[in-house]
PDB file of C-alpha atoms in Angstrom:
ATOM      1  CA  MET A   1       0.174   0.182  -0.065  1.00  0.00           C
ATOM      2  CA  THR A   2       2.263   3.459  -1.136  1.00  0.00           C
ATOM      3  CA  SER A   3       0.524   6.912  -0.297  1.00  0.00           C
ATOM      4  CA  ALA A   4       1.953  10.126  -2.316  1.00  0.00           C
ATOM      5  CA  LEU A   5       4.683  10.509   0.517  1.00  0.00           C
ATOM      6  CA  GLY A   6       5.939   7.157  -0.155  1.00  0.00           C
ATOM      7  CA  THR A   7       6.122   6.924  -4.150  1.00  0.00           C
ATOM      8  CA  GLY A   8       7.932  10.299  -3.163  1.00  0.00           C
ATOM      9  CA  LEU A   9       9.896   9.018  -0.940  1.00  0.00           C
ATOM     10  CA  GLY A  10      10.676   5.842  -2.965  1.00  0.00           C
ATOM     11  CA  LEU A  11       9.700   3.794   0.856  1.00  0.00           C
ATOM     12  CA  SER A  12       9.125   0.796  -1.232  1.00  0.00           C
ATOM     13  CA  ALA A  13      12.040  -0.301  -1.890  1.00  0.00           C
ATOM     14  CA  LEU A  14      13.609   0.046   1.884  1.00  0.00           C
ATOM     15  CA  ARG A  15      13.390  -3.217   4.013  1.00  0.00           C
ATOM     16  CA  GLY A  16      10.088  -3.523   6.323  1.00  0.00           C
ATOM     17  CA  ALA A  17       9.867  -4.063  10.255  1.00  0.00           C
ATOM     18  CA  THR A  18       7.157  -4.348  12.232  1.00  0.00           C
ATOM     19  CA  LEU A  19       6.660  -2.025  15.236  1.00  0.00           C
ATOM     20  CA  THR A  20       7.461  -3.847  18.352  1.00  0.00           C
ATOM     21  CA  GLU A  21      10.890  -4.246  15.878  1.00  0.00           C
ATOM     22  CA  VAL A  22      11.022  -0.537  16.166  1.00  0.00           C
ATOM     23  CA  ASP A  23      10.225  -0.878  19.221  1.00  0.00           C
ATOM     24  CA  ALA A  24      12.545  -3.300  20.951  1.00  0.00           C
ATOM     25  CA  ALA A  25      15.337  -1.690  18.470  1.00  0.00           C
ATOM     26  CA  ALA A  26      15.181   1.710  18.940  1.00  0.00           C
ATOM     27  CA  ALA A  27      12.809   2.898  21.933  1.00  0.00           C
ATOM     28  CA  LEU A  28      14.480   6.491  23.251  1.00  0.00           C
ATOM     29  CA  GLN A  29      12.544   7.919  24.345  1.00  0.00           C
ATOM     30  CA  HIS A  30      15.834   9.308  26.257  1.00  0.00           C
ATOM     31  CA  ARG A  31      16.434  10.814  23.197  1.00  0.00           C
ATOM     32  CA  THR A  32      18.161  13.971  21.881  1.00  0.00           C
ATOM     33  CA  ASP A  33      16.535  15.065  18.080  1.00  0.00           C
ATOM     34  CA  ARG A  34      18.005  16.651  15.354  1.00  0.00           C
ATOM     35  CA  LYS A  35      15.528  18.929  12.728  1.00  0.00           C
ATOM     36  CA  TYR A  36      16.074  20.008   9.407  1.00  0.00           C
ATOM     37  CA  LEU A  37      14.259  21.245   7.150  1.00  0.00           C
ATOM     38  CA  ILE A  38      15.493  20.294   3.206  1.00  0.00           C
ATOM     39  CA  PRO A  39      13.673  19.681   0.377  1.00  0.00           C
ATOM     40  CA  LEU A  40      11.563  15.774  -0.731  1.00  0.00           C
ATOM     41  CA  ASP A  41      13.738  15.524  -3.494  1.00  0.00           C
ATOM     42  CA  ARG A  42      17.519  15.703  -1.680  1.00  0.00           C
ATOM     43  CA  ALA A  43      15.225  13.500   2.040  1.00  0.00           C
ATOM     44  CA  ARG A  44      14.398  10.745  -1.335  1.00  0.00           C
ATOM     45  CA  LEU A  45      17.806  10.045  -1.866  1.00  0.00           C
ATOM     46  CA  LEU A  46      18.233  10.293   1.907  1.00  0.00           C
ATOM     47  CA  VAL A  47      16.096   7.636   2.202  1.00  0.00           C
ATOM     48  CA  ASP A  48      17.973   5.858  -0.669  1.00  0.00           C
ATOM     49  CA  ARG A  49      21.527   5.959   0.318  1.00  0.00           C
ATOM     50  CA  LEU A  50      19.841   4.781   3.827  1.00  0.00           C
ATOM     51  CA  ALA A  51      18.067   1.947   2.694  1.00  0.00           C
ATOM     52  CA  GLY A  52      21.679  -0.630   3.327  1.00  0.00           C
ATOM     53  CA  SER A  53      21.066   0.236   7.065  1.00  0.00           C
ATOM     54  CA  HIS A  54      17.575   1.413   7.807  1.00  0.00           C
ATOM     55  CA  HIS A  55      14.095  -0.583   7.800  1.00  0.00           C
ATOM     56  CA  VAL A  56      10.852   1.898   7.321  1.00  0.00           C
ATOM     57  CA  LEU A  57       8.309   1.070   9.772  1.00  0.00           C
ATOM     58  CA  ASP A  58       5.461  -1.308   7.747  1.00  0.00           C
ATOM     59  CA  LEU A  59       1.626  -1.354   9.209  1.00  0.00           C
ATOM     60  CA  ALA A  60       0.816  -3.889   7.766  1.00  0.00           C
ATOM     61  CA  GLY A  61       1.876  -2.980   4.675  1.00  0.00           C
ATOM     62  CA  ARG A  62       0.640   0.264   4.794  1.00  0.00           C
ATOM     63  CA  ARG A  63       4.740   2.611   5.342  1.00  0.00           C
ATOM     64  CA  THR A  64       3.177   6.083   5.895  1.00  0.00           C
ATOM     65  CA  THR A  65       1.013   7.493   8.730  1.00  0.00           C
ATOM     66  CA  SER A  66      -0.784  10.311   9.070  1.00  0.00           C
ATOM     67  CA  TYR A  67      -0.799  12.443  12.545  1.00  0.00           C
ATOM     68  CA  LEU A  68      -3.063  15.304  14.651  1.00  0.00           C
ATOM     69  CA  SER A  69      -1.647  16.832  17.860  1.00  0.00           C
ATOM     70  CA  THR A  70      -3.096  18.504  20.044  1.00  0.00           C
ATOM     71  CA  TYR A  71      -1.459  21.093  21.985  1.00  0.00           C
ATOM     72  CA  PHE A  72      -1.596  22.663  25.277  1.00  0.00           C
ATOM     73  CA  ASP A  73      -0.794  25.626  26.989  1.00  0.00           C
ATOM     74  CA  THR A  74      -1.686  27.672  29.816  1.00  0.00           C
ATOM     75  CA  GLU A  75      -3.343  31.046  29.296  1.00  0.00           C
ATOM     76  CA  GLU A  76      -0.073  33.064  29.327  1.00  0.00           C
ATOM     77  CA  LEU A  77       1.667  29.729  26.910  1.00  0.00           C
ATOM     78  CA  GLY A  78       4.476  29.076  29.094  1.00  0.00           C
ATOM     79  CA  ALA A  79       5.764  26.218  26.811  1.00  0.00           C
ATOM     80  CA  TRP A  80       5.582  28.195  24.088  1.00  0.00           C
ATOM     81  CA  ARG A  81       7.204  31.253  26.584  1.00  0.00           C
ATOM     82  CA  ALA A  82       9.857  28.333  27.519  1.00  0.00           C
ATOM     83  CA  HIS A  83      11.266  27.525  24.028  1.00  0.00           C
ATOM     84  CA  VAL A  84      11.332  30.051  22.453  1.00  0.00           C
ATOM     85  CA  GLN A  85      13.360  31.970  25.476  1.00  0.00           C
ATOM     86  CA  GLY A  86      15.343  28.880  25.685  1.00  0.00           C
ATOM     87  CA  ARG A  87      15.612  27.530  28.702  1.00  0.00           C
ATOM     88  CA  ARG A  88      17.069  24.437  30.265  1.00  0.00           C
ATOM     89  CA  ARG A  89      13.899  22.621  31.251  1.00  0.00           C
ATOM     90  CA  ARG A  90      10.903  22.444  29.113  1.00  0.00           C
ATOM     91  CA  TRP A  91       7.194  20.521  29.250  1.00  0.00           C
ATOM     92  CA  LYS A  92       5.278  20.491  26.132  1.00  0.00           C
ATOM     93  CA  VAL A  93       1.837  18.631  26.622  1.00  0.00           C
ATOM     94  CA  ARG A  94      -0.324  16.824  24.234  1.00  0.00           C
ATOM     95  CA  THR A  95      -2.696  14.439  22.981  1.00  0.00           C
ATOM     96  CA  ARG A  96      -1.755  12.654  19.793  1.00  0.00           C
ATOM     97  CA  LEU A  97      -3.681  10.492  17.558  1.00  0.00           C
ATOM     98  CA  TYR A  98      -3.275   7.494  14.941  1.00  0.00           C
ATOM     99  CA  ALA A  99      -5.038   8.158  12.389  1.00  0.00           C
ATOM    100  CA  GLU A 100      -5.183   5.244  10.352  1.00  0.00           C
ATOM    101  CA  ASP A 101      -5.701   3.251  13.379  1.00  0.00           C
ATOM    102  CA  GLY A 102      -7.517   5.808  15.482  1.00  0.00           C
ATOM    103  CA  LEU A 103      -4.782   4.836  18.480  1.00  0.00           C
ATOM    104  CA  CYS A 104      -4.083   7.485  21.021  1.00  0.00           C
ATOM    105  CA  ARG A 105      -1.662   8.102  23.070  1.00  0.00           C
ATOM    106  CA  VAL A 106      -1.348  11.467  25.663  1.00  0.00           C
ATOM    107  CA  GLU A 107       2.188  12.981  25.512  1.00  0.00           C
ATOM    108  CA  VAL A 108       4.655  15.236  27.798  1.00  0.00           C
ATOM    109  CA  LYS A 109       7.665  15.786  27.297  1.00  0.00           C
ATOM    110  CA  THR A 110      10.256  17.405  28.827  1.00  0.00           C
ATOM    111  CA  LYS A 111      13.780  18.518  28.637  1.00  0.00           C
ATOM    112  CA  ASP A 112      16.522  17.217  31.736  1.00  0.00           C
ATOM    113  CA  GLY A 113      19.047  19.650  32.689  1.00  0.00           C
ATOM    114  CA  ARG A 114      21.498  17.987  30.208  1.00  0.00           C
ATOM    115  CA  GLY A 115      19.500  19.552  27.277  1.00  0.00           C
ATOM    116  CA  ALA A 116      17.995  16.548  26.281  1.00  0.00           C
ATOM    117  CA  THR A 117      14.147  14.599  25.615  1.00  0.00           C
ATOM    118  CA  VAL A 118      12.791  12.118  27.321  1.00  0.00           C
ATOM    119  CA  LYS A 119       8.872  11.423  26.203  1.00  0.00           C
ATOM    120  CA  HIS A 120       6.524   9.995  28.529  1.00  0.00           C
ATOM    121  CA  ALA A 121       3.626   7.767  27.080  1.00  0.00           C
ATOM    122  CA  LEU A 122       0.278   6.897  27.920  1.00  0.00           C
ATOM    123  CA  ARG A 123      -2.653   4.984  25.612  1.00  0.00           C
ATOM    124  CA  ILE A 124      -6.313   6.998  26.288  1.00  0.00           C
ATOM    125  CA  PRO A 125      -9.475   5.870  24.255  1.00  0.00           C
ATOM    126  CA  GLY A 126      -9.441   7.436  20.813  1.00  0.00           C
ATOM    127  CA  HIS A 127     -12.419  10.215  21.988  1.00  0.00           C
ATOM    128  CA  ALA A 128     -10.258  11.126  24.206  1.00  0.00           C
ATOM    129  CA  TYR A 129      -8.297  12.667  21.630  1.00  0.00           C
ATOM    130  CA  GLY A 130      -8.212  16.406  22.152  1.00  0.00           C
ATOM    131  CA  ARG A 131      -8.609  17.125  26.023  1.00  0.00           C
ATOM    132  CA  LEU A 132      -7.403  16.028  29.051  1.00  0.00           C
ATOM    133  CA  ASP A 133     -10.115  13.919  31.174  1.00  0.00           C
ATOM    134  CA  ASP A 134      -9.706  12.672  34.509  1.00  0.00           C
ATOM    135  CA  VAL A 135      -7.153  10.137  33.638  1.00  0.00           C
ATOM    136  CA  ALA A 136      -5.617  11.650  31.535  1.00  0.00           C
ATOM    137  CA  ALA A 137      -4.523  14.554  33.983  1.00  0.00           C
ATOM    138  CA  GLU A 138      -3.323  12.797  36.536  1.00  0.00           C
ATOM    139  CA  PHE A 139      -0.411  11.382  33.716  1.00  0.00           C
ATOM    140  CA  VAL A 140       0.743  14.433  33.241  1.00  0.00           C
ATOM    141  CA  ASP A 141       0.340  15.917  36.519  1.00  0.00           C
ATOM    142  CA  GLY A 142       2.507  13.274  37.905  1.00  0.00           C
ATOM    143  CA  VAL A 143       5.199  13.626  35.029  1.00  0.00           C
ATOM    144  CA  LEU A 144       4.997  17.522  35.625  1.00  0.00           C
ATOM    145  CA  ARG A 145       5.142  17.096  38.941  1.00  0.00           C
ATOM    146  CA  GLY A 146       8.797  15.514  38.573  1.00  0.00           C
ATOM    147  CA  ALA A 147      10.540  17.400  35.977  1.00  0.00           C
ATOM    148  CA  ASP A 148       9.707  20.179  38.664  1.00  0.00           C
ATOM    149  CA  ALA A 149       7.323  21.862  35.926  1.00  0.00           C
ATOM    150  CA  PRO A 150       5.964  24.966  37.193  1.00  0.00           C
ATOM    151  CA  VAL A 151       2.047  24.255  35.934  1.00  0.00           C
ATOM    152  CA  THR A 152      -0.402  20.931  36.406  1.00  0.00           C
ATOM    153  CA  ALA A 153      -3.199  19.496  33.972  1.00  0.00           C
ATOM    154  CA  ALA A 154      -6.370  22.161  35.666  1.00  0.00           C
ATOM    155  CA  THR A 155      -4.017  25.305  34.394  1.00  0.00           C
ATOM    156  CA  LEU A 156      -3.999  24.104  30.955  1.00  0.00           C
ATOM    157  CA  SER A 157      -6.358  24.372  27.676  1.00  0.00           C
ATOM    158  CA  PRO A 158      -5.920  23.227  23.694  1.00  0.00           C
ATOM    159  CA  SER A 159      -3.859  25.141  22.290  1.00  0.00           C
ATOM    160  CA  ALA A 160      -2.962  24.629  19.084  1.00  0.00           C
ATOM    161  CA  GLU A 161      -3.523  21.701  16.595  1.00  0.00           C
ATOM    162  CA  ILE A 162      -1.046  19.638  14.435  1.00  0.00           C
ATOM    163  CA  ARG A 163      -0.855  17.837  10.980  1.00  0.00           C
ATOM    164  CA  TYR A 164       1.424  16.017   8.591  1.00  0.00           C
ATOM    165  CA  VAL A 165       1.870  12.890   7.211  1.00  0.00           C
ATOM    166  CA  ARG A 166       4.737  10.640   9.222  1.00  0.00           C
ATOM    167  CA  ALA A 167       7.405   8.067   7.474  1.00  0.00           C
ATOM    168  CA  THR A 168       9.750   6.438   9.539  1.00  0.00           C
ATOM    169  CA  LEU A 169      13.100   4.794   9.640  1.00  0.00           C
ATOM    170  CA  ALA A 170      15.161   3.025  11.498  1.00  0.00           C
ATOM    171  CA  ASP A 171      18.297   1.630  12.075  1.00  0.00           C
ATOM    172  CA  LEU A 172      17.799  -2.394  13.655  1.00  0.00           C
ATOM    173  CA  ASP A 173      21.110  -2.937  14.889  1.00  0.00           C
ATOM    174  CA  HIS A 174      22.640   0.849  16.241  1.00  0.00           C
ATOM    175  CA  GLY A 175      18.543   2.261  18.413  1.00  0.00           C
ATOM    176  CA  THR A 176      19.087   4.570  16.491  1.00  0.00           C
ATOM    177  CA  ARG A 177      15.282   6.216  14.166  1.00  0.00           C
ATOM    178  CA  VAL A 178      14.910   8.999  11.158  1.00  0.00           C
ATOM    179  CA  THR A 179      11.038  10.544  11.054  1.00  0.00           C
ATOM    180  CA  LEU A 180      10.175  11.790   7.777  1.00  0.00           C
ATOM    181  CA  ASP A 181       6.746  14.477   8.035  1.00  0.00           C
ATOM    182  CA  HIS A 182       5.124  15.791   5.036  1.00  0.00           C
ATOM    183  CA  GLY A 183       2.289  17.944   4.504  1.00  0.00           C
ATOM    184  CA  LEU A 184       2.864  19.507   7.830  1.00  0.00           C
ATOM    185  CA  THR A 185      -0.529  21.625   8.520  1.00  0.00           C
ATOM    186  CA  CYS A 186      -0.558  23.804  12.231  1.00  0.00           C
ATOM    187  CA  HIS A 187      -4.226  25.263  13.353  1.00  0.00           C
ATOM    188  CA  ARG A 188      -5.354  26.821  16.098  1.00  0.00           C
ATOM    189  CA  GLY A 189      -8.618  28.953  15.164  1.00  0.00           C
ATOM    190  CA  ASP A 190      -9.401  29.328  12.408  1.00  0.00           C
ATOM    191  CA  ARG A 191      -6.261  29.624  10.661  1.00  0.00           C
ATOM    192  CA  THR A 192      -3.918  27.833   9.451  1.00  0.00           C
ATOM    193  CA  ALA A 193      -0.179  28.211   8.399  1.00  0.00           C
ATOM    194  CA  GLY A 194       0.719  25.038   5.972  1.00  0.00           C
ATOM    195  CA  LEU A 195       5.013  23.915   5.201  1.00  0.00           C
ATOM    196  CA  ASP A 196       5.777  24.682   2.122  1.00  0.00           C
ATOM    197  CA  PRO A 197       5.065  21.108   0.173  1.00  0.00           C
ATOM    198  CA  ALA A 198       7.952  21.040  -1.416  1.00  0.00           C
ATOM    199  CA  TYR A 199       9.848  20.266   1.900  1.00  0.00           C
ATOM    200  CA  VAL A 200       9.991  17.030   3.677  1.00  0.00           C
ATOM    201  CA  LEU A 201      11.286  18.105   8.089  1.00  0.00           C
ATOM    202  CA  VAL A 202      13.777  15.210   8.887  1.00  0.00           C
ATOM    203  CA  GLU A 203      14.095  14.430  13.131  1.00  0.00           C
ATOM    204  CA  SER A 204      16.687  11.685  13.038  1.00  0.00           C
ATOM    205  CA  LYS A 205      16.664   9.783  16.620  1.00  0.00           C
ATOM    206  CA  GLY A 206      19.704   9.338  19.079  1.00  0.00           C
ATOM    207  CA  GLY A 207      22.275   9.601  21.228  1.00  0.00           C
ATOM    208  CA  ALA A 208      24.407  12.461  22.254  1.00  0.00           C
ATOM    209  CA  ARG A 209      26.612  11.877  18.873  1.00  0.00           C
ATOM    210  CA  LEU A 210      26.203  11.861  15.426  1.00  0.00           C
ATOM    211  CA  ALA A 211      24.635   9.285  14.032  1.00  0.00           C
ATOM    212  CA  PRO A 212      24.990   7.749  10.721  1.00  0.00           C
ATOM    213  CA  ALA A 213      22.179   9.485   9.542  1.00  0.00           C
ATOM    214  CA  ASP A 214      23.356  12.991  10.509  1.00  0.00           C
ATOM    215  CA  ARG A 215      26.848  12.648   8.470  1.00  0.00           C
ATOM    216  CA  LEU A 216      24.841  11.824   5.300  1.00  0.00           C
ATOM    217  CA  LEU A 217      22.655  15.075   6.299  1.00  0.00           C
ATOM    218  CA  LEU A 218      25.162  17.405   6.205  1.00  0.00           C
ATOM    219  CA  ARG A 219      26.885  15.402   3.013  1.00  0.00           C
ATOM    220  CA  LEU A 220      23.965  16.707   1.747  1.00  0.00           C
ATOM    221  CA  GLY A 221      24.512  19.923   2.644  1.00  0.00           C
ATOM    222  CA  ALA A 222      21.567  20.878   5.560  1.00  0.00           C
ATOM    223  CA  ARG A 223      21.920  22.365   8.742  1.00  0.00           C
ATOM    224  CA  PRO A 224      20.459  21.466  12.270  1.00  0.00           C
ATOM    225  CA  VAL A 225      17.778  23.783  12.319  1.00  0.00           C
ATOM    226  CA  SER A 226      15.437  24.760  16.450  1.00  0.00           C
ATOM    227  CA  LEU A 227      12.440  23.692  15.099  1.00  0.00           C
ATOM    228  CA  SER A 228       9.115  23.207  16.771  1.00  0.00           C
ATOM    229  CA  LYS A 229       6.086  22.434  15.450  1.00  0.00           C
ATOM    230  CA  TYR A 230       3.778  23.574  17.666  1.00  0.00           C
ATOM    231  CA  VAL A 231       6.241  26.659  18.236  1.00  0.00           C
ATOM    232  CA  VAL A 232       6.006  27.531  14.062  1.00  0.00           C
ATOM    233  CA  GLY A 233       2.597  27.031  15.112  1.00  0.00           C
ATOM    234  CA  GLN A 234       1.534  29.800  17.807  1.00  0.00           C
ATOM    235  CA  SER A 235       4.082  31.859  16.636  1.00  0.00           C
ATOM    236  CA  LEU A 236       2.184  32.091  12.945  1.00  0.00           C
ATOM    237  CA  LEU A 237      -0.877  32.132  14.405  1.00  0.00           C
ATOM    238  CA  THR A 238      -0.639  34.230  16.786  1.00  0.00           C
ATOM    239  CA  PRO A 239      -1.317  38.324  16.495  1.00  0.00           C
ATOM    240  CA  GLY A 240       1.288  39.956  19.279  1.00  0.00           C
ATOM    241  CA  LEU A 241       3.495  37.345  20.244  1.00  0.00           C
ATOM    242  CA  PRO A 242       6.821  39.107  20.474  1.00  0.00           C
ATOM    243  CA  ASP A 243       9.037  38.240  16.766  1.00  0.00           C
ATOM    244  CA  ASN A 244      12.036  35.172  17.233  1.00  0.00           C
ATOM    245  CA  ASP A 245      14.699  33.349  15.609  1.00  0.00           C
ATOM    246  CA  VAL A 246      11.593  30.344  15.168  1.00  0.00           C
ATOM    247  CA  ARG A 247       9.426  33.272  13.073  1.00  0.00           C
ATOM    248  CA  ARG A 248      12.065  34.754  10.928  1.00  0.00           C
ATOM    249  CA  LEU A 249      12.504  31.206  10.359  1.00  0.00           C
ATOM    250  CA  ALA A 250       9.168  29.300   9.581  1.00  0.00           C
ATOM    251  CA  ARG A 251       8.924  32.847   7.742  1.00  0.00           C
ATOM    252  CA  ALA A 252      11.423  30.880   5.172  1.00  0.00           C
ATOM    253  CA  HIS A 253       9.271  27.488   5.039  1.00  0.00           C
ATOM    254  CA  PHE A 254       5.523  28.355   5.771  1.00  0.00           C
ATOM    255  CA  THR A 255       2.539  30.622   4.511  1.00  0.00           C
ATOM    256  CA  ALA A 256      -0.030  31.307   6.722  1.00  0.00           C
ATOM    257  CA  GLY A 257      -3.275  32.487   6.632  1.00  0.00           C
ATOM    258  CA  ALA A 258      -7.964  32.040   7.329  1.00  0.00           C
ATOM    259  CA  SER A 259      -8.239  28.788   4.136  1.00  0.00           C
ATOM    260  CA  PRO A 260      -9.568  26.184   5.515  1.00  0.00           C
ATOM    261  CA  ALA A 261      -8.137  23.322   6.387  1.00  0.00           C
ATOM    262  CA  PRO A 262      -6.546  20.895   3.380  1.00  0.00           C
ATOM    263  CA  LEU A 263      -8.133  16.728   4.186  1.00  0.00           C
ATOM    264  CA  LEU A 264      -5.379  14.799   5.553  1.00  0.00           C
ATOM    265  CA  GLU A 265      -3.478  12.064   3.661  1.00  0.00           C
ATOM    266  CA  ARG A 266      -5.322   9.051   4.366  1.00  0.00           C
ATOM    267  CA  THR A 267      -4.793   5.622   3.228  1.00  0.00           C
ATOM    268  CA  PRO A 268      -6.781   2.905   5.009  1.00  0.00           C
ATOM    269  CA  ALA A 269      -5.522   0.764   7.609  1.00  0.00           C
ATOM    270  CA  VAL A 270      -5.149  -2.862   5.695  1.00  0.00           C
TER     271      VAL A 270
END
């Protein structure tokens, strides 16, 4: 089963791996992420050169998944401000829906004192997407309390939704992952911002040292960027926020307006 993104990246040429295999080899809940914005044709070249060492996540023949993520923030946008101000300890709370499979999780991402990302996740019913019910709120409070975050679930409300289609590559021998996101759109109220469809957001997820994918990206002329999907969305769609490096980067690759949200790329699961 091939999606438009799968065709564009040439994913059919890669060896497939099950979710169990990918999770067992690359369960990087404590990790360092590096992000790159690269043209789609260069992303295909990256996939081709990783084919010898990486498998593609294959879900019953489907090699891409549509993601919907609702982010929660305080009335003062504390999570957004912590990221923009470069605070070493910061947090994000979201519910995430894997659209084709109807799976949903509440996730809390924090930064530890060394700057590494730590992600905590709890499976929740699909109908709970986009809100923090009592079970989700208890989970969120426990994680935030353990990270000494100055907020609680009661102070958070839905702030923005991010949508995109993702392909996941995994080096099963070395426990690193590469994700490629396309069709990225950010939504707040009746406003939408979208990444130029000629570009792909690539994330390398591994340890402190550069993974082979990072070294290959550097050879292809890519350079890491500090780009949070949520922070980009808020920066472009919320009037009155202070200017920042993220907004300047986003303006080069995103467009914003009040047009209706595009339909997600949907491929039914087998």
